[in-house]
Amino acid sequence: MELTDRNAQWRDELRYSMSNKERTEIARVKMNELDGEYRSHNSEEVNQGLTKEQALLEAKRCLDCPNPGCMTGCPVGINIPSFIKNIERGEFLNAAKVLKMTSALPAVCGRVCPQEKQCESQCIHLKMKKPAVAIGYLERFAADYERESGNISLPELAPKNGIKVAVVGSGPAGLSFAGDMAKKGYDVTVFEALHEIGGVLKYGIPEFRLPNSIVDVEINNLEKMGVKFMKDTIVGKTLSFDDIKAQGFKGMFVASGAGLPNFMNIEGENLIGVMSSNEYLTRVNLMGAAKDEFDTPVLKGKRVAVIGGGNTSMDSVRTAKRLGADLAMIVYRRSEDEMPARKEEVKHAKEEGVEFRTLHNPIKYIGDEKGRVKQMLLQKMELGEPDEKGRRRPVAIPGATELVDVDTVIVSIGVSPNPLIPRSIDGLEVSQKGTIVVGDNMQSTIPMIFAGGDIVRGGATVILAMGDGRKAAAEMDSYLKNS
Amino acid sequence: MYKIINKEQFSENVFRIDVEAPLIAKARKAGHFVIIRIDENGERIPLTIAGSDLEKGTITLVVQRIGVSSNKLCALKAGDYIADVVGPLGKATHIEKFGTVVCACGGVGTAPMLPIAEAMKKAGNKVIAVLAARTKDLVILEDEVRKVSDEVIIMTDDGSYGTKGLVTNGVESIINREKVDLCVTIGPAIMMKFVSLLTKKYEVPTVASLNTIMVDGTGMCGACRVSVGGETKFVCVDGPEFDAHQVDFDGMMSRMGAYREQEQAAFAKYKESING
């Protein structure tokens, strides 16, 4: 195909239009961002994207390697050099087309993927001690350009084959699977438990990092490709697995996500004002609780502690700041180096005035006479020997504790798989942790059921979930064609 | 969108609403609940299912007007639509032949008890229902409960109907006269707490159906968590029914007041908006 052919004439010409030395001497682009103080009081998107000029220049940095390492780092296998070279030659809409060949949600991935750990971590520039090409920024640029141009292209669809497949859950894994199966000609229906399509992209990731309107455009594209969405429908509850079979579905992909929030089981954790990040973010993001015209309430704490150091913790603490917290604080038991959150999120949080209390761990919450949390007791920690993952283990320093005044505590220490599906389908093998057991081909112990995303992984990233969806689509396709 | 097919007023603040939701009507069992969202700006609230009509494809909800959402819901008429109804959620009631089952209900708790009493009766139990309310007008669904019970005892706080006294007086009178194998209780948290204390004294196994705050209702947020036997449980996926003797009712009641200030402010604003 012309757009992705490295030997196409336009691509050869482009490659030789500039020397590699010249390309590597260009400095990596900086993302345009809103001012930290300004943005900490509103829900406007923090990252403003690249201008055309910035994108054109950044695209020149890509050396168009014959064996591109970046692609090996992409869970959905985007043809990265091809989309970047289309940007370099000014064919932004074609760049978007290349993205959509393998990704159902490029505007989302361009915003929330940890590129520094994936595609960009394999970039040739790193071997030359230069910063990687800003693949994520360019991906976002191409997807945004297409959307804003109004010329949104649909990927090519195979002729309809009339085979019905069901998807459980409309988060990144489910949407990615649905997009690929629609491309392959299947009749796809996505069942969603909530009243909004998008899963964690809607209830979890805040507006200032991923605007809902962006997610909706990607969902509309899937609808245009023929994907049907059923809201308010819980497979295993509203419709049983037998109902699904009776309705003629030949395959089912379970992508119901990691619902159940983890708590630490420490004293006072059920006090009023202590809640999971899922609850806090769902109230604000899905239910509109911060806005007057919506009925759902949320506690607008003045002294807010968020327990944990992941991306969800950063989303929660930055949300607290936006809801008017005077003190918004991350409490994390290891040091900043071990934090699982993206560096960019940590940087953004700091710019917005978030405090970091690293090497601290809550051991108890204390309530007032009304049962509301008023203080937390923190244990000071130090780093000990590395654990099995190589991260240095946090160890309590005997006797070193500190009492801190708080009125809201958001517990953000991870999630467990949602138990609804595993509990409701007989014969489905589930691990001790509650994840659905699948083989390398994403197939469960019930042949027509495939699964992916957090219900299999137990808590990962948007892009890994999307990669699972893509893989499951390919595998289910071959299963259905051979059975 | 889910259409309201029928609406009936039981008492000053209690309404019966039949909503078209054929899939839920078919799938639901005694003890299940739904989450509804009244309109695009509404909150998600849990309501226990009081019954269903398979032919019409409807489920029955019984709602007491208290705050903004319940008032908004009760202001809707037959023919109006509710934005979202999702379910059936929670675990169904464990039904088997226990022997003699006492169903202790307070106020609107009678509504979700109705299908449980019916199922218990069908399983061969002797069902004795205690319907308690502040005053005669607040006793609801009496005829329906009578149809599925061997005996119905009415208790009112003011003695305007049945026997004067609390639900616990009714339950205790039964325990004193015959062997009770199981007590099921649904009503305000404080009422369930006292039923539980009473039956614990007499060592009568007791199940309570909890009505905590929820957001998604599918195990995602943990707003509904409650301590049962010293362990944190999620009412939406682990319940809503639990061994009443293990439930920390005081903790639960405290958590139910988590948003009281916001709720009161919102209600004042709502009243102002409808009074123009």
GROMACS .gro file of C-alpha atoms in nm, chain B residues 3-270:
model
  268
  486LYS     CA    1  -4.115   0.415   3.004
  487ILE     CA    2  -4.328   0.443   3.315
  488ILE     CA    3  -4.638   0.233   3.245
  489ASN     CA    4  -4.826   0.284   3.566
  490LYS     CA    5  -4.801   0.497   3.878
  491GLU     CA    6  -5.000   0.468   4.197
  492GLN     CA    7  -4.987   0.661   4.522
  493PHE     CA    8  -4.971   0.442   4.833
  494SER     CA    9  -4.951   0.716   5.091
  495GLU     CA   10  -4.855   1.081   5.116
  496ASN     CA   11  -4.494   1.017   5.018
  497VAL     CA   12  -4.490   0.661   4.889
  498PHE     CA   13  -4.552   0.570   4.527
  499ARG     CA   14  -4.560   0.254   4.322
  500ILE     CA   15  -4.406   0.289   3.979
  501ASP     CA   16  -4.414   0.022   3.709
  502VAL     CA   17  -4.136   0.068   3.454
  503GLU     CA   18  -4.096  -0.102   3.120
  504ALA     CA   19  -3.773  -0.306   3.140
  505PRO     CA   20  -3.849  -0.646   2.985
  506LEU     CA   21  -3.499  -0.795   3.018
  507ILE     CA   22  -3.484  -0.711   3.388
  508ALA     CA   23  -3.841  -0.832   3.442
  509LYS     CA   24  -3.738  -1.167   3.299
  510ALA     CA   25  -3.406  -1.199   3.479
  511ARG     CA   26  -3.487  -1.067   3.824
  512LYS     CA   27  -3.532  -1.280   4.134
  513ALA     CA   28  -3.637  -1.199   4.490
  514GLY     CA   29  -3.378  -0.979   4.657
  515HIS     CA   30  -3.240  -0.815   4.341
  516PHE     CA   31  -3.222  -0.440   4.295
  517VAL     CA   32  -3.181  -0.197   4.007
  518ILE     CA   33  -2.988   0.126   3.968
  519ILE     CA   34  -3.181   0.406   3.807
  520ARG     CA   35  -3.082   0.747   3.674
  521ILE     CA   36  -3.382   0.970   3.630
  522ASP     CA   37  -3.251   1.210   3.369
  523GLU     CA   38  -2.929   1.317   3.201
  524ASN     CA   39  -2.818   1.514   3.506
  525GLY     CA   40  -2.945   1.263   3.759
  526GLU     CA   41  -2.756   1.057   4.012
  527ARG     CA   42  -2.750   0.679   4.011
  528ILE     CA   43  -2.966   0.543   4.292
  529PRO     CA   44  -3.035   0.184   4.395
  530LEU     CA   45  -3.394   0.064   4.436
  531THR     CA   46  -3.498  -0.286   4.528
  532ILE     CA   47  -3.734  -0.457   4.286
  533ALA     CA   48  -4.077  -0.519   4.440
  534GLY     CA   49  -4.214  -0.736   4.161
  535SER     CA   50  -4.242  -0.781   3.787
  536ASP     CA   51  -4.497  -0.853   3.518
  537LEU     CA   52  -4.352  -1.076   3.247
  538GLU     CA   53  -4.639  -1.018   3.004
  539LYS     CA   54  -4.615  -0.642   3.022
  540GLY     CA   55  -4.239  -0.655   3.058
  541THR     CA   56  -4.244  -0.426   3.360
  542ILE     CA   57  -4.077  -0.415   3.698
  543THR     CA   58  -4.234  -0.261   4.005
  544LEU     CA   59  -4.051  -0.007   4.218
  545VAL     CA   60  -4.183   0.140   4.540
  546VAL     CA   61  -4.035   0.477   4.621
  547GLN     CA   62  -4.054   0.706   4.919
  548ARG     CA   63  -4.008   1.077   4.853
  549ILE     CA   64  -3.716   1.196   5.062
  550GLY     CA   65  -3.451   1.384   4.867
  551VAL     CA   66  -3.406   1.533   4.523
  552SER     CA   67  -3.389   1.211   4.321
  553SER     CA   68  -3.684   1.039   4.487
  554ASN     CA   69  -3.890   1.356   4.454
  555LYS     CA   70  -3.798   1.389   4.087
  556LEU     CA   71  -3.890   1.025   4.032
  557CYS     CA   72  -4.223   1.058   4.211
  558ALA     CA   73  -4.304   1.369   4.008
  559LEU     CA   74  -4.297   1.165   3.686
  560LYS     CA   75  -4.625   1.035   3.545
  561ALA     CA   76  -4.731   0.728   3.353
  562GLY     CA   77  -4.603   0.774   2.998
  563ASP     CA   78  -4.291   0.961   3.112
  564TYR     CA   79  -3.945   0.812   3.073
  565ILE     CA   80  -3.658   0.734   3.309
  566ALA     CA   81  -3.315   0.779   3.147
  567ASP     CA   82  -3.156   0.460   3.276
  568VAL     CA   83  -3.261   0.144   3.456
  569VAL     CA   84  -2.997  -0.122   3.496
  570GLY     CA   85  -3.009  -0.458   3.665
  571PRO     CA   86  -3.101  -0.691   3.815
  572LEU     CA   87  -2.812  -0.632   4.054
  573GLY     CA   88  -2.689  -0.798   4.370
  574LYS     CA   89  -2.724  -1.156   4.477
  575ALA     CA   90  -3.073  -1.302   4.486
  576THR     CA   91  -3.216  -1.405   4.822
  577HIS     CA   92  -3.116  -1.752   4.931
  578ILE     CA   93  -3.445  -1.939   4.922
  579GLU     CA   94  -3.497  -2.285   5.069
  580LYS     CA   95  -3.733  -2.459   5.307
  581PHE     CA   96  -3.623  -2.329   5.646
  582GLY     CA   97  -3.948  -2.397   5.834
  583THR     CA   98  -4.099  -2.086   5.984
  584VAL     CA   99  -3.980  -1.757   5.833
  585VAL     CA  100  -4.061  -1.421   5.987
  586CYS     CA  101  -4.053  -1.126   5.745
  587ALA     CA  102  -4.001  -0.810   5.949
  588CYS     CA  103  -4.064  -0.498   5.741
  589GLY     CA  104  -4.059  -0.132   5.823
  590GLY     CA  105  -4.224   0.133   5.604
  591VAL     CA  106  -4.137   0.096   5.235
  592GLY     CA  107  -3.928  -0.210   5.324
  593THR     CA  108  -4.250  -0.404   5.275
  594ALA     CA  109  -4.216  -0.360   4.898
  595PRO     CA  110  -3.886  -0.544   4.845
  596MET     CA  111  -4.000  -0.801   5.105
  597LEU     CA  112  -4.303  -0.897   4.900
  598PRO     CA  113  -4.116  -1.110   4.641
  599ILE     CA  114  -3.903  -1.263   4.917
  600ALA     CA  115  -4.211  -1.364   5.120
  601GLU     CA  116  -4.366  -1.502   4.804
  602ALA     CA  117  -4.057  -1.710   4.721
  603MET     CA  118  -4.025  -1.832   5.081
  604LYS     CA  119  -4.390  -1.940   5.078
  605LYS     CA  120  -4.345  -2.119   4.746
  606ALA     CA  121  -4.048  -2.308   4.889
  607GLY     CA  122  -4.278  -2.453   5.154
  608ASN     CA  123  -4.207  -2.226   5.447
  609LYS     CA  124  -4.461  -2.100   5.694
  610VAL     CA  125  -4.440  -1.724   5.638
  611ILE     CA  126  -4.534  -1.477   5.909
  612ALA     CA  127  -4.506  -1.113   5.806
  613VAL     CA  128  -4.475  -0.823   6.045
  614LEU     CA  129  -4.562  -0.493   5.879
  615ALA     CA  130  -4.462  -0.196   6.087
  616ALA     CA  131  -4.525   0.171   6.021
  617ARG     CA  132  -4.559   0.495   6.209
  618THR     CA  133  -4.930   0.518   6.144
  619LYS     CA  134  -5.210   0.342   5.956
  620ASP     CA  135  -5.175   0.539   5.632
  621LEU     CA  136  -4.814   0.429   5.594
  622VAL     CA  137  -4.891   0.057   5.598
  623ILE     CA  138  -4.848  -0.049   5.236
  624LEU     CA  139  -4.913  -0.360   5.028
  625GLU     CA  140  -5.104  -0.530   5.308
  626ASP     CA  141  -5.336  -0.727   5.078
  627GLU     CA  142  -5.048  -0.842   4.857
  628VAL     CA  143  -4.846  -0.959   5.158
  629ARG     CA  144  -5.151  -1.140   5.301
  630LYS     CA  145  -5.181  -1.341   4.979
  631VAL     CA  146  -4.834  -1.489   5.023
  632SER     CA  147  -4.822  -1.520   5.402
  633ASP     CA  148  -4.973  -1.755   5.655
  634GLU     CA  149  -5.018  -1.471   5.897
  635VAL     CA  150  -4.974  -1.094   5.894
  636ILE     CA  151  -4.914  -0.889   6.205
  637ILE     CA  152  -4.955  -0.513   6.173
  638MET     CA  153  -4.772  -0.285   6.414
  639THR     CA  154  -4.813   0.093   6.427
  640ASP     CA  155  -4.625   0.336   6.648
  641ASP     CA  156  -4.944   0.525   6.732
  642GLY     CA  157  -5.175   0.227   6.753
  643SER     CA  158  -5.397   0.363   6.472
  644TYR     CA  159  -5.399   0.020   6.307
  645GLY     CA  160  -5.314  -0.332   6.422
  646THR     CA  161  -5.123  -0.347   6.747
  647LYS     CA  162  -4.957  -0.043   6.901
  648GLY     CA  163  -4.581  -0.093   6.914
  649LEU     CA  164  -4.265  -0.139   6.714
  650VAL     CA  165  -4.168  -0.406   6.465
  651THR     CA  166  -3.953  -0.565   6.735
  652ASN     CA  167  -4.257  -0.611   6.960
  653GLY     CA  168  -4.429  -0.800   6.679
  654VAL     CA  169  -4.127  -1.020   6.609
  655GLU     CA  170  -4.072  -1.091   6.977
  656SER     CA  171  -4.435  -1.198   7.023
  657ILE     CA  172  -4.389  -1.459   6.749
  658ILE     CA  173  -4.058  -1.585   6.888
  659ASN     CA  174  -4.221  -1.619   7.229
  660ARG     CA  175  -4.499  -1.835   7.101
  661GLU     CA  176  -4.332  -2.058   6.838
  662LYS     CA  177  -4.001  -2.168   6.692
  663VAL     CA  178  -3.875  -1.932   6.425
  664ASP     CA  179  -3.615  -2.071   6.184
  665LEU     CA  180  -3.526  -1.755   5.997
  666CYS     CA  181  -3.599  -1.386   6.018
  667VAL     CA  182  -3.565  -1.159   5.715
  668THR     CA  183  -3.569  -0.788   5.779
  669ILE     CA  184  -3.593  -0.491   5.544
  670GLY     CA  185  -3.649  -0.132   5.644
  671PRO     CA  186  -3.466   0.171   5.778
  672ALA     CA  187  -3.117   0.087   5.905
  673ILE     CA  188  -3.203   0.172   6.264
  674MET     CA  189  -3.501  -0.062   6.253
  675MET     CA  190  -3.296  -0.348   6.110
  676LYS     CA  191  -3.037  -0.288   6.379
  677PHE     CA  192  -3.295  -0.338   6.654
  678VAL     CA  193  -3.454  -0.639   6.486
  679SER     CA  194  -3.105  -0.786   6.463
  680LEU     CA  195  -3.028  -0.718   6.830
  681LEU     CA  196  -3.354  -0.886   6.927
  682THR     CA  197  -3.313  -1.197   6.716
  683LYS     CA  198  -2.952  -1.229   6.824
  684LYS     CA  199  -3.073  -1.249   7.183
  685TYR     CA  200  -3.304  -1.535   7.084
  686GLU     CA  201  -3.047  -1.689   6.849
  687VAL     CA  202  -3.276  -1.670   6.548
  688PRO     CA  203  -3.073  -1.655   6.224
  689THR     CA  204  -3.148  -1.325   6.054
  690VAL     CA  205  -3.088  -1.177   5.713
  691ALA     CA  206  -3.098  -0.802   5.651
  692SER     CA  207  -3.118  -0.635   5.310
  693LEU     CA  208  -2.896  -0.325   5.319
  694ASN     CA  209  -2.968  -0.002   5.137
  695THR     CA  210  -2.639   0.187   5.136
  696ILE     CA  211  -2.521   0.467   4.909
  697MET     CA  212  -2.409   0.340   4.568
  698VAL     CA  213  -2.279   0.496   4.250
  699ASP     CA  214  -2.226   0.234   3.981
  700GLY     CA  215  -2.381  -0.060   4.167
  701THR     CA  216  -2.155  -0.309   3.987
  702GLY     CA  217  -1.863  -0.338   4.229
  703MET     CA  218  -1.658  -0.056   4.089
  704CYS     CA  219  -1.668   0.231   4.336
  705GLY     CA  220  -1.688   0.087   4.686
  706ALA     CA  221  -1.922   0.362   4.811
  707CYS     CA  222  -2.152   0.092   4.947
  708ARG     CA  223  -1.893  -0.081   5.161
  709VAL     CA  224  -1.997  -0.201   5.500
  710SER     CA  225  -1.829  -0.402   5.772
  711VAL     CA  226  -1.973  -0.753   5.810
  712GLY     CA  227  -1.815  -0.976   6.071
  713GLY     CA  228  -1.517  -0.742   6.081
  714GLU     CA  229  -1.456  -0.770   5.706
  715THR     CA  230  -1.530  -0.498   5.453
  716LYS     CA  231  -1.797  -0.609   5.206
  717PHE     CA  232  -1.947  -0.439   4.903
  718VAL     CA  233  -2.328  -0.434   4.932
  719CYS     CA  234  -2.372  -0.416   4.553
  720VAL     CA  235  -2.187  -0.736   4.462
  721ASP     CA  236  -2.152  -0.924   4.793
  722GLY     CA  237  -2.504  -0.835   4.909
  723PRO     CA  238  -2.745  -0.668   4.940
  724GLU     CA  239  -2.843  -0.934   5.196
  725PHE     CA  240  -2.611  -1.026   5.481
  726ASP     CA  241  -2.619  -1.211   5.811
  727ALA     CA  242  -2.772  -0.930   6.017
  728HIS     CA  243  -2.594  -1.039   6.334
  729GLN     CA  244  -2.258  -0.970   6.168
  730VAL     CA  245  -2.344  -0.630   6.018
  731ASP     CA  246  -2.196  -0.315   6.174
  732PHE     CA  247  -2.520  -0.114   6.156
  733ASP     CA  248  -2.373   0.186   6.338
  734GLY     CA  249  -2.093   0.213   6.084
  735MET     CA  250  -2.342   0.171   5.803
  736MET     CA  251  -2.571   0.444   5.938
  737SER     CA  252  -2.278   0.679   5.975
  738ARG     CA  253  -2.171   0.619   5.615
  739MET     CA  254  -2.526   0.673   5.491
  740GLY     CA  255  -2.493   1.029   5.617
  741ALA     CA  256  -2.175   1.093   5.417
  742TYR     CA  257  -2.340   1.347   5.189
  743ARG     CA  258  -2.614   1.472   5.421
  744GLU     CA  259  -2.511   1.838   5.400
  745GLN     CA  260  -2.493   1.832   5.022
  746GLU     CA  261  -2.823   1.643   5.005
  747GLN     CA  262  -2.998   1.896   5.227
  748ALA     CA  263  -2.863   2.190   5.030
  749ALA     CA  264  -2.962   2.027   4.702
  750PHE     CA  265  -3.310   1.954   4.833
  751ALA     CA  266  -3.361   2.312   4.948
  752LYS     CA  267  -3.259   2.427   4.600
  753TYR     CA  268  -3.489   2.172   4.440
   0.00000   0.00000   0.00000
